[in-house]
CSV table of C-alpha atoms and ligand atoms in Angstrom, one decimal:
chain,number,residue,atom,x,y,z
A,1,MET,CA,13.7,25.5,-12.4
A,2,LEU,CA,16.2,24.5,-9.6
A,3,HIS,CA,19.8,24.7,-10.9
A,4,GLY,CA,18.4,24.8,-14.5
A,5,ALA,CA,17.9,21.0,-14.2
A,6,VAL,CA,15.7,18.8,-16.4
A,7,ASN,CA,13.0,17.6,-14.1
A,8,LEU,CA,12.7,13.8,-14.2
A,9,ALA,CA,11.8,13.8,-10.5
A,10,GLN,CA,8.1,14.4,-10.0
A,11,GLY,CA,5.4,12.3,-11.8
A,12,PHE,CA,3.6,15.0,-13.7
A,13,PRO,CA,3.5,15.2,-17.5
A,14,ASP,CA,5.2,18.2,-19.2
A,15,PHE,CA,2.9,17.8,-22.3
A,16,SER,CA,-0.7,18.8,-22.9
A,17,ALA,CA,-3.9,17.2,-21.6
A,18,PRO,CA,-6.4,16.0,-24.3
A,19,ALA,CA,-8.1,18.9,-26.0
A,20,GLU,CA,-11.6,17.3,-25.4
A,21,ILE,CA,-11.3,17.5,-21.7
A,22,LYS,CA,-9.9,21.0,-21.6
A,23,LEU,CA,-12.9,22.0,-23.7
A,24,ALA,CA,-15.3,20.2,-21.4
A,25,ALA,CA,-13.8,22.0,-18.4
A,26,GLN,CA,-14.1,25.4,-20.2
A,27,GLN,CA,-17.7,24.7,-21.2
A,28,ALA,CA,-18.6,23.7,-17.6
A,29,VAL,CA,-17.1,27.0,-16.3
A,30,ALA,CA,-19.0,29.0,-19.0
A,31,ALA,CA,-22.2,27.2,-18.1
A,32,ASP,CA,-21.7,28.3,-14.5
A,33,VAL,CA,-20.9,25.0,-12.9
A,34,ASN,CA,-19.1,27.1,-10.4
A,35,GLN,CA,-20.6,26.3,-7.0
A,36,TYR,CA,-20.1,23.3,-4.7
A,37,ALA,CA,-20.9,20.0,-6.3
A,38,ILE,CA,-22.6,17.3,-4.3
A,39,THR,CA,-20.2,16.6,-1.5
A,40,TRP,CA,-19.5,13.0,-2.5
A,41,GLY,CA,-19.3,13.9,-6.2
A,42,ALA,CA,-21.3,15.2,-9.2
A,43,LYS,CA,-23.8,12.6,-10.3
A,44,LYS,CA,-22.5,12.5,-13.9
A,45,LEU,CA,-19.0,11.7,-12.8
A,46,ARG,CA,-20.1,9.0,-10.3
A,47,ASP,CA,-22.2,7.4,-13.0
A,48,ALA,CA,-19.2,7.5,-15.4
A,49,ILE,CA,-16.9,5.9,-12.8
A,50,ALA,CA,-19.4,3.1,-12.2
A,51,ARG,CA,-19.8,2.5,-15.9
A,52,ARG,CA,-16.0,2.3,-16.4
A,53,LEU,CA,-15.6,-0.1,-13.5
A,54,GLY,CA,-18.2,-2.3,-15.2
A,55,VAL,CA,-16.5,-2.2,-18.6
A,56,GLY,CA,-12.9,-2.5,-17.4
A,57,GLN,CA,-13.2,-4.9,-14.5
A,58,GLY,CA,-16.7,-6.4,-14.7
A,59,LEU,CA,-17.7,-4.8,-11.4
A,60,THR,CA,-21.2,-3.6,-10.5
A,61,VAL,CA,-21.0,-0.5,-8.4
A,62,ASP,CA,-23.9,1.7,-7.1
A,63,PRO,CA,-23.0,5.3,-7.9
A,64,GLU,CA,-25.4,6.6,-5.3
A,65,LYS,CA,-24.1,4.5,-2.4
A,66,GLU,CA,-20.6,3.3,-3.2
A,67,ILE,CA,-18.5,6.2,-4.7
A,68,THR,CA,-16.9,9.2,-3.1
A,69,VAL,CA,-15.3,11.8,-5.3
A,70,CYS,CA,-12.4,13.5,-3.6
A,71,CYS,CA,-9.6,16.1,-4.2
A,72,GLY,CA,-7.4,13.6,-6.0
A,73,SER,CA,-6.7,10.1,-5.1
A,74,THR,CA,-4.4,11.5,-2.4
A,75,GLU,CA,-7.4,12.7,-0.5
A,76,ALA,CA,-9.3,9.5,-1.2
A,77,MET,CA,-6.5,7.5,0.4
A,78,ILE,CA,-6.2,9.6,3.6
A,79,ALA,CA,-10.0,10.0,3.9
A,80,THR,CA,-10.3,6.2,3.6
A,81,LEU,CA,-7.6,5.5,6.2
A,82,LEU,CA,-9.1,8.1,8.6
A,83,ALA,CA,-12.5,6.5,8.1
A,84,VAL,CA,-11.5,2.9,8.8
A,85,SER,CA,-8.6,3.1,11.3
A,86,ASN,CA,-8.6,3.3,15.0
A,87,ALA,CA,-5.7,3.8,17.3
A,88,GLY,CA,-3.6,0.7,17.6
A,89,ASP,CA,-4.6,-0.7,14.2
A,90,GLU,CA,-1.9,-1.7,11.7
A,91,VAL,CA,-1.8,-1.2,8.0
A,92,VAL,CA,0.4,-3.4,5.8
A,93,VAL,CA,2.4,-1.4,3.2
A,94,PHE,CA,4.7,-2.9,0.5
A,95,GLU,CA,8.0,-1.0,0.3
A,96,PRO,CA,9.4,0.8,-1.6
A,97,PHE,CA,6.1,2.7,-1.4
A,98,TYR,CA,4.5,5.9,-2.8
A,99,GLU,CA,5.7,8.4,-0.2
A,100,ASN,CA,2.2,9.3,1.2
A,101,TYR,CA,1.2,5.9,2.5
A,102,GLY,CA,3.5,5.9,5.6
A,103,PRO,CA,2.5,9.4,6.8
A,104,ASP,CA,-1.2,8.7,5.8
A,105,ALA,CA,-1.2,5.6,8.1
A,106,VAL,CA,0.4,7.5,11.0
A,107,LEU,CA,-2.0,10.5,10.6
A,108,SER,CA,-4.9,8.1,10.8
A,109,GLY,CA,-3.6,6.7,14.1
A,110,ALA,CA,-2.5,3.4,12.6
A,111,ARG,CA,0.9,1.8,12.6
A,112,PRO,CA,2.4,0.9,9.2
A,113,ARG,CA,3.9,-2.6,8.8
A,114,PHE,CA,6.3,-2.7,5.9
A,115,VAL,CA,6.8,-5.8,3.7
A,116,LYS,CA,9.7,-5.7,1.2
A,117,LEU,CA,9.3,-5.8,-2.6
A,118,ARG,CA,12.6,-7.3,-3.7
A,119,PRO,CA,14.2,-6.0,-7.0
A,120,PRO,CA,14.6,-8.3,-10.0
A,121,ASN,CA,17.9,-10.2,-10.1
A,122,ASP,CA,19.9,-10.9,-13.2
A,123,ASP,CA,17.6,-13.8,-14.3
A,124,GLY,CA,15.1,-11.2,-15.6
A,125,ASN,CA,12.5,-11.9,-13.0
A,126,GLU,CA,10.2,-9.2,-11.6
A,127,TRP,CA,9.9,-7.3,-8.3
A,128,THR,CA,8.6,-9.9,-5.8
A,129,PHE,CA,7.6,-10.3,-2.2
A,130,ASP,CA,8.2,-13.2,0.2
A,131,GLU,CA,5.0,-15.0,1.0
A,132,LYS,CA,6.1,-15.8,4.5
A,133,GLU,CA,7.2,-12.3,5.2
A,134,LEU,CA,3.8,-11.0,4.1
A,135,ARG,CA,2.0,-13.6,6.3
A,136,ARG,CA,4.1,-12.5,9.3
A,137,ALA,CA,2.9,-8.9,8.8
A,138,PHE,CA,-0.8,-10.0,9.4
A,139,ASP,CA,-2.2,-10.4,12.9
A,140,ARG,CA,-5.2,-9.4,15.0
A,141,HIS,CA,-4.2,-5.7,14.9
A,142,THR,CA,-4.1,-5.6,11.1
A,143,LYS,CA,-6.9,-3.4,9.7
A,144,ALA,CA,-5.9,-3.0,6.1
A,145,ILE,CA,-3.3,-3.6,3.4
A,146,ILE,CA,-2.5,-1.0,0.8
A,147,VAL,CA,-1.9,-2.4,-2.7
A,148,ASN,CA,-0.6,-0.1,-5.4
A,149,THR,CA,-0.7,-1.7,-8.8
A,150,PRO,CA,0.7,-0.7,-11.3
A,151,ASN,CA,3.2,0.4,-8.7
A,152,ASN,CA,5.1,3.6,-8.1
A,153,PRO,CA,8.1,3.6,-7.8
A,154,THR,CA,9.0,0.0,-9.0
A,155,GLY,CA,6.7,-0.3,-12.1
A,156,LYS,CA,5.6,-3.7,-10.8
A,157,VAL,CA,2.2,-4.9,-12.0
A,158,PHE,CA,0.8,-7.4,-9.4
A,159,THR,CA,-0.2,-10.7,-11.0
A,160,ARG,CA,-3.5,-12.5,-10.4
A,161,ALA,CA,-1.6,-15.2,-8.3
A,162,GLU,CA,-0.1,-12.5,-6.1
A,163,LEU,CA,-3.4,-10.7,-5.6
A,164,GLU,CA,-5.1,-14.0,-4.8
A,165,LEU,CA,-2.4,-14.7,-2.1
A,166,ILE,CA,-3.1,-11.2,-0.6
A,167,ARG,CA,-6.9,-11.9,-0.9
A,168,ASP,CA,-6.5,-15.2,1.1
A,169,LEU,CA,-4.7,-13.4,3.9
A,170,CYS,CA,-7.3,-10.5,3.9
A,171,VAL,CA,-10.1,-13.1,4.2
A,172,GLU,CA,-8.3,-15.2,6.9
A,173,PHE,CA,-7.5,-12.2,9.0
A,174,ASP,CA,-10.6,-10.1,8.2
A,175,VAL,CA,-8.6,-7.3,6.7
A,176,LEU,CA,-9.6,-4.6,4.2
A,177,ALA,CA,-7.6,-4.1,0.9
A,178,ILE,CA,-7.2,-0.4,0.0
A,179,THR,CA,-6.0,-0.4,-3.6
A,180,ASP,CA,-4.3,2.5,-5.4
A,181,GLU,CA,-5.0,1.9,-9.1
A,182,ILE,CA,-4.1,5.3,-10.5
A,183,TYR,CA,-1.8,3.9,-13.1
A,184,GLU,CA,-4.3,1.2,-14.3
A,185,HIS,CA,-4.1,2.2,-18.0
A,186,ILE,CA,-0.3,2.6,-18.1
A,187,LEU,CA,0.8,-1.0,-18.8
A,188,TYR,CA,3.6,-2.5,-21.0
A,189,ASP,CA,4.7,-5.8,-22.4
A,190,GLY,CA,1.2,-7.4,-22.4
A,191,THR,CA,0.7,-7.0,-18.6
A,192,GLU,CA,-2.9,-6.9,-17.4
A,193,HIS,CA,-4.4,-4.7,-14.7
A,194,ILE,CA,-6.5,-6.7,-12.2
A,195,SER,CA,-8.7,-4.8,-9.7
A,196,MET,CA,-8.5,-6.5,-6.3
A,197,ALA,CA,-12.3,-5.9,-5.9
A,198,SER,CA,-12.9,-8.2,-8.9
A,199,LEU,CA,-11.5,-11.2,-7.1
A,200,ASP,CA,-13.9,-13.6,-5.4
A,201,GLY,CA,-14.5,-12.6,-1.8
A,202,MET,CA,-12.9,-9.1,-2.2
A,203,ARG,CA,-15.8,-7.0,-3.4
A,204,GLU,CA,-17.1,-6.4,0.1
A,205,ARG,CA,-13.6,-5.8,1.7
A,206,THR,CA,-11.9,-3.6,-0.9
A,207,VAL,CA,-11.7,0.2,-1.3
A,208,THR,CA,-10.7,0.9,-4.9
A,209,ILE,CA,-8.9,4.3,-5.3
A,210,ASN,CA,-8.3,6.0,-8.6
A,211,GLY,CA,-8.4,9.4,-10.3
A,212,MET,CA,-8.0,11.6,-13.3
A,213,SER,CA,-4.4,12.8,-12.7
A,214,LYS,CA,-2.4,10.2,-14.6
A,215,THR,CA,-4.9,8.7,-17.1
A,216,TYR,CA,-5.8,12.1,-18.5
A,217,SER,CA,-2.5,14.0,-17.8
A,218,VAL,CA,-4.2,16.5,-15.4
A,219,THR,CA,-2.4,16.1,-12.1
A,220,GLY,CA,-3.3,19.7,-11.1
A,221,TRP,CA,-7.0,19.3,-11.4
A,222,ARG,CA,-7.3,17.3,-8.2
A,223,VAL,CA,-10.1,14.9,-9.0
A,224,GLY,CA,-9.9,11.3,-7.6
A,225,TRP,CA,-12.3,8.8,-6.0
A,226,ALA,CA,-12.8,6.0,-3.6
A,227,VAL,CA,-15.2,3.1,-4.4
A,228,ALA,CA,-16.2,1.0,-1.5
A,229,PRO,CA,-19.2,-1.0,0.0
A,230,GLU,CA,-22.0,1.3,1.3
A,231,LYS,CA,-21.0,1.1,5.0
A,232,ILE,CA,-17.4,2.0,4.4
A,233,THR,CA,-18.5,4.7,1.8
A,234,ASN,CA,-20.7,6.3,4.5
A,235,ALA,CA,-17.7,6.7,6.8
A,236,ILE,CA,-15.4,7.9,3.9
A,237,ARG,CA,-18.0,10.5,2.9
A,238,LYS,CA,-18.2,11.9,6.4
A,239,VAL,CA,-14.4,12.3,6.6
A,240,HIS,CA,-14.3,13.8,3.1
A,241,ASP,CA,-17.0,16.3,3.9
A,242,PHE,CA,-15.0,17.7,6.8
A,243,LEU,CA,-11.6,17.6,5.0
A,244,THR,CA,-12.4,19.3,1.8
A,245,VAL,CA,-16.3,19.6,1.3
A,246,GLY,CA,-15.9,18.6,-2.3
A,247,ALA,CA,-13.7,18.3,-5.4
A,248,PRO,CA,-13.6,21.1,-8.1
A,249,ALA,CA,-17.1,21.2,-9.6
A,250,PRO,CA,-16.4,22.1,-13.3
A,251,LEU,CA,-13.5,19.6,-13.4
A,252,GLN,CA,-15.8,16.8,-12.3
A,253,GLU,CA,-18.0,17.6,-15.3
A,254,ALA,CA,-14.9,17.3,-17.5
A,255,GLY,CA,-14.0,14.1,-15.7
A,256,ALA,CA,-17.4,12.6,-16.7
A,257,ALA,CA,-16.5,13.4,-20.4
A,258,ALA,CA,-13.0,11.9,-20.0
A,259,LEU,CA,-14.2,8.6,-18.6
A,260,GLY,CA,-16.3,8.2,-21.7
A,261,PHE,CA,-13.2,8.1,-24.0
A,262,SER,CA,-13.0,5.1,-26.3
A,263,ALA,CA,-10.6,2.2,-25.9
A,264,GLU,CA,-8.4,3.7,-28.5
A,265,TYR,CA,-7.5,6.6,-26.2
A,266,TYR,CA,-6.3,4.2,-23.5
A,267,ARG,CA,-4.4,2.2,-26.1
A,268,LYS,CA,-2.6,5.3,-27.3
A,269,LEU,CA,-1.8,6.5,-23.8
A,270,ALA,CA,-0.1,3.2,-22.9
A,271,GLU,CA,1.7,3.1,-26.3
A,272,GLY,CA,3.0,6.7,-25.8
A,273,TYR,CA,4.4,5.8,-22.4
A,274,ARG,CA,5.9,2.5,-23.7
A,275,SER,CA,7.8,4.5,-26.3
A,276,ARG,CA,9.0,7.0,-23.7
A,277,ARG,CA,10.2,4.1,-21.4
A,278,ASP,CA,12.1,2.6,-24.3
A,279,HIS,CA,13.6,6.0,-25.1
A,280,LEU,CA,14.8,6.7,-21.6
A,281,MET,CA,16.0,3.2,-20.5
A,282,PRO,CA,18.8,2.7,-23.0
A,283,ALA,CA,20.1,6.3,-22.2
A,284,LEU,CA,20.2,5.4,-18.5
A,285,THR,CA,22.0,2.1,-19.2
A,286,ALA,CA,24.5,3.9,-21.4
A,287,ALA,CA,25.2,6.4,-18.6
A,288,GLY,CA,25.9,3.6,-16.2
A,289,PHE,CA,22.6,3.0,-14.3
A,290,GLN,CA,21.3,-0.5,-13.7
A,291,CYS,CA,17.6,-0.2,-14.7
A,292,PHE,CA,14.7,-2.3,-13.3
A,293,ARG,CA,12.4,-2.5,-16.2
A,294,PRO,CA,8.9,-1.2,-15.3
A,295,ARG,CA,5.9,-3.2,-16.5
A,296,GLY,CA,3.5,-0.4,-15.7
A,297,ALA,CA,3.3,3.3,-14.4
A,298,TYR,CA,5.8,5.8,-15.7
A,299,TYR,CA,9.0,5.5,-13.5
A,300,VAL,CA,12.2,3.6,-13.8
A,301,MET,CA,13.9,2.6,-10.5
A,302,THR,CA,17.6,2.2,-11.0
A,303,ASP,CA,20.6,0.8,-9.0
A,304,ILE,CA,23.4,3.4,-8.7
A,305,SER,CA,26.1,1.2,-7.1
A,306,ALA,CA,28.3,1.5,-10.1
A,307,PHE,CA,28.8,5.3,-9.4
A,308,GLY,CA,30.4,4.7,-6.0
A,309,PHE,CA,28.6,7.5,-4.2
A,310,LYS,CA,28.1,7.5,-0.4
A,311,ASP,CA,24.3,7.3,-0.8
A,312,ASP,CA,21.4,8.1,-3.0
A,313,VAL,CA,20.9,11.6,-1.5
A,314,SER,CA,24.4,12.7,-2.2
A,315,PHE,CA,24.2,11.2,-5.7
A,316,ALA,CA,20.8,12.9,-6.4
A,317,LYS,CA,22.4,16.2,-5.3
A,318,TYR,CA,25.3,15.7,-7.6
A,319,LEU,CA,22.9,14.9,-10.5
A,320,VAL,CA,20.8,18.0,-10.0
A,321,GLU,CA,23.7,20.4,-9.3
A,322,ASP,CA,26.5,19.2,-11.6
A,323,ILE,CA,24.8,17.1,-14.3
A,324,GLY,CA,21.5,19.1,-14.5
A,325,VAL,CA,18.9,16.3,-14.0
A,326,ALA,CA,16.5,16.2,-11.1
A,327,THR,CA,15.5,12.7,-9.8
A,328,VAL,CA,14.1,11.3,-6.6
A,329,PRO,CA,16.5,9.5,-4.2
A,330,GLY,CA,15.5,5.9,-3.5
A,331,SER,CA,15.4,6.4,0.3
A,332,SER,CA,12.3,8.5,0.0
A,333,PHE,CA,10.4,5.3,-0.8
A,334,TYR,CA,11.6,3.3,2.3
A,335,ASN,CA,10.9,3.4,6.0
A,336,ASP,CA,14.6,2.9,6.7
A,337,PRO,CA,16.5,5.3,4.4
A,338,ARG,CA,19.4,2.8,4.2
A,339,ASP,CA,17.2,0.4,2.2
A,340,GLY,CA,17.0,2.9,-0.6
A,341,ALA,CA,20.6,4.2,-0.4
A,342,LYS,CA,21.6,2.5,-3.7
A,343,GLN,CA,18.5,3.5,-5.7
A,344,ILE,CA,17.3,6.5,-7.7
A,345,ARG,CA,14.0,7.0,-9.4
A,346,PHE,CA,13.5,8.6,-12.8
A,347,ALA,CA,10.0,9.7,-14.1
A,348,PHE,CA,9.5,9.5,-17.9
A,349,CYS,CA,6.1,11.2,-18.3
A,350,LYS,CA,7.9,13.9,-20.3
A,351,LYS,CA,8.2,15.1,-23.9
A,352,PRO,CA,10.8,13.3,-26.2
A,353,GLU,CA,12.8,16.5,-26.3
A,354,THR,CA,12.9,16.6,-22.4
A,355,LEU,CA,14.1,13.0,-22.3
A,356,ASP,CA,16.7,13.7,-25.0
A,357,GLU,CA,18.1,16.6,-23.1
A,358,ALA,CA,18.2,14.5,-19.9
A,359,ALA,CA,20.0,11.7,-21.8
A,360,ARG,CA,22.5,14.2,-23.3
A,361,ARG,CA,23.3,15.5,-19.8
A,362,LEU,CA,23.5,12.1,-18.2
A,363,MET,CA,26.2,11.0,-20.7
A,364,ARG,CA,28.5,13.5,-18.8
A,365,LEU,CA,28.5,10.9,-16.0
A,366,ARG,CA,30.6,8.7,-18.4
A,367,ARG,CA,33.2,11.4,-18.9
A,368,ASN,CA,33.6,12.4,-15.2
B,1,PLP,N1,-0.9,7.4,-6.0
B,1,PLP,C1,0.3,7.1,-6.6
B,1,PLP,C2,0.8,5.7,-6.6
B,1,PLP,C3,1.0,8.1,-7.2
B,1,PLP,O1,2.1,7.9,-7.8
B,1,PLP,C4,0.5,9.5,-7.2
B,1,PLP,C5,1.2,10.6,-7.8
B,1,PLP,O2,2.3,10.5,-8.1
B,1,PLP,C6,-0.8,9.7,-6.6
B,1,PLP,C7,-1.4,8.6,-6.0
B,1,PLP,C8,-1.4,11.0,-6.5
B,1,PLP,O3,-2.5,11.0,-7.2
B,1,PLP,P1,-3.6,12.3,-7.2
B,1,PLP,O4,-3.0,13.3,-8.1
B,1,PLP,O5,-4.8,11.7,-7.7
B,1,PLP,O6,-3.7,12.8,-5.8
């Protein structure tokens, strides 16, 4: 542990995964599911993914032709971008963005075009984007737009109206939507997760990415997937084969068991995170942070202007070295670091005692 700090930086839970899926993984290893799975994913897991998309989003997906299981949604995203992009293409990315999207676009030969999500103002509104700015980012070079909802780092949950606006641009400019829905079950305050693929006109132009990491608290298992129309799936499967051959075989079996959990599991998951959010946020406010209330995912973006530091990186360094709490500087989520210079992100996917200890340490900011 660096400087003995409490780690509210990275988005991994510090509590146990569900006993049922650990048992399913143990049983799969004991039953010798120890060799390569089918390159594009164990049939049981693909069937379970198709079933869940049917139940959750009303989508009909062919598990034989439209699903590729990868080593985490991270691989699903880069495999998709490598599969669909050519040199000179552009990919629209909302910022602040999950750190991988920019480098992913560049590695695939495309150029990222950033569109700002603007923080809520004092009227209690939500993170929003400017419709005209989004339209300006689309042109004949645009290949795809990446939409991450619920969103890391902002906690924004895109509304149906926003998704429809993006849909209309995708149709008008013949652009693909690549959606990262890894936090789909972590929702608060009555918000609803809407898969872009479920919107009229989007089924045939959407790649839906998801995975086990966040929903089942197993970020180290590295199981994720991309769901896409057959032609795009064929391209993704080729890239995936050469990148990693396949995802861990016994953990895919456990994934099939996990995707069969009842609605109660997902309700409790969201409720657990709501209670953690409502535990951490008052402590951050008391310590002097301005919090942007997340409606989904498990992060709080904060404004640090009140502390008067030069920038986010020097403040994050002070927090880890002198206060004993690790965070992520806001600039890591922006193309131009200056745009994040007044922001810091906290992750609250932690035990109550971890959050309590962080809160206790952060109160030192008040005394300094
Ligand atoms: N996508 C987003 C938005 C994330 O926040 C993360 C992890 O923090 C990932 C993807 C990584 O997912 P995986 O573990 O499936 O590769």
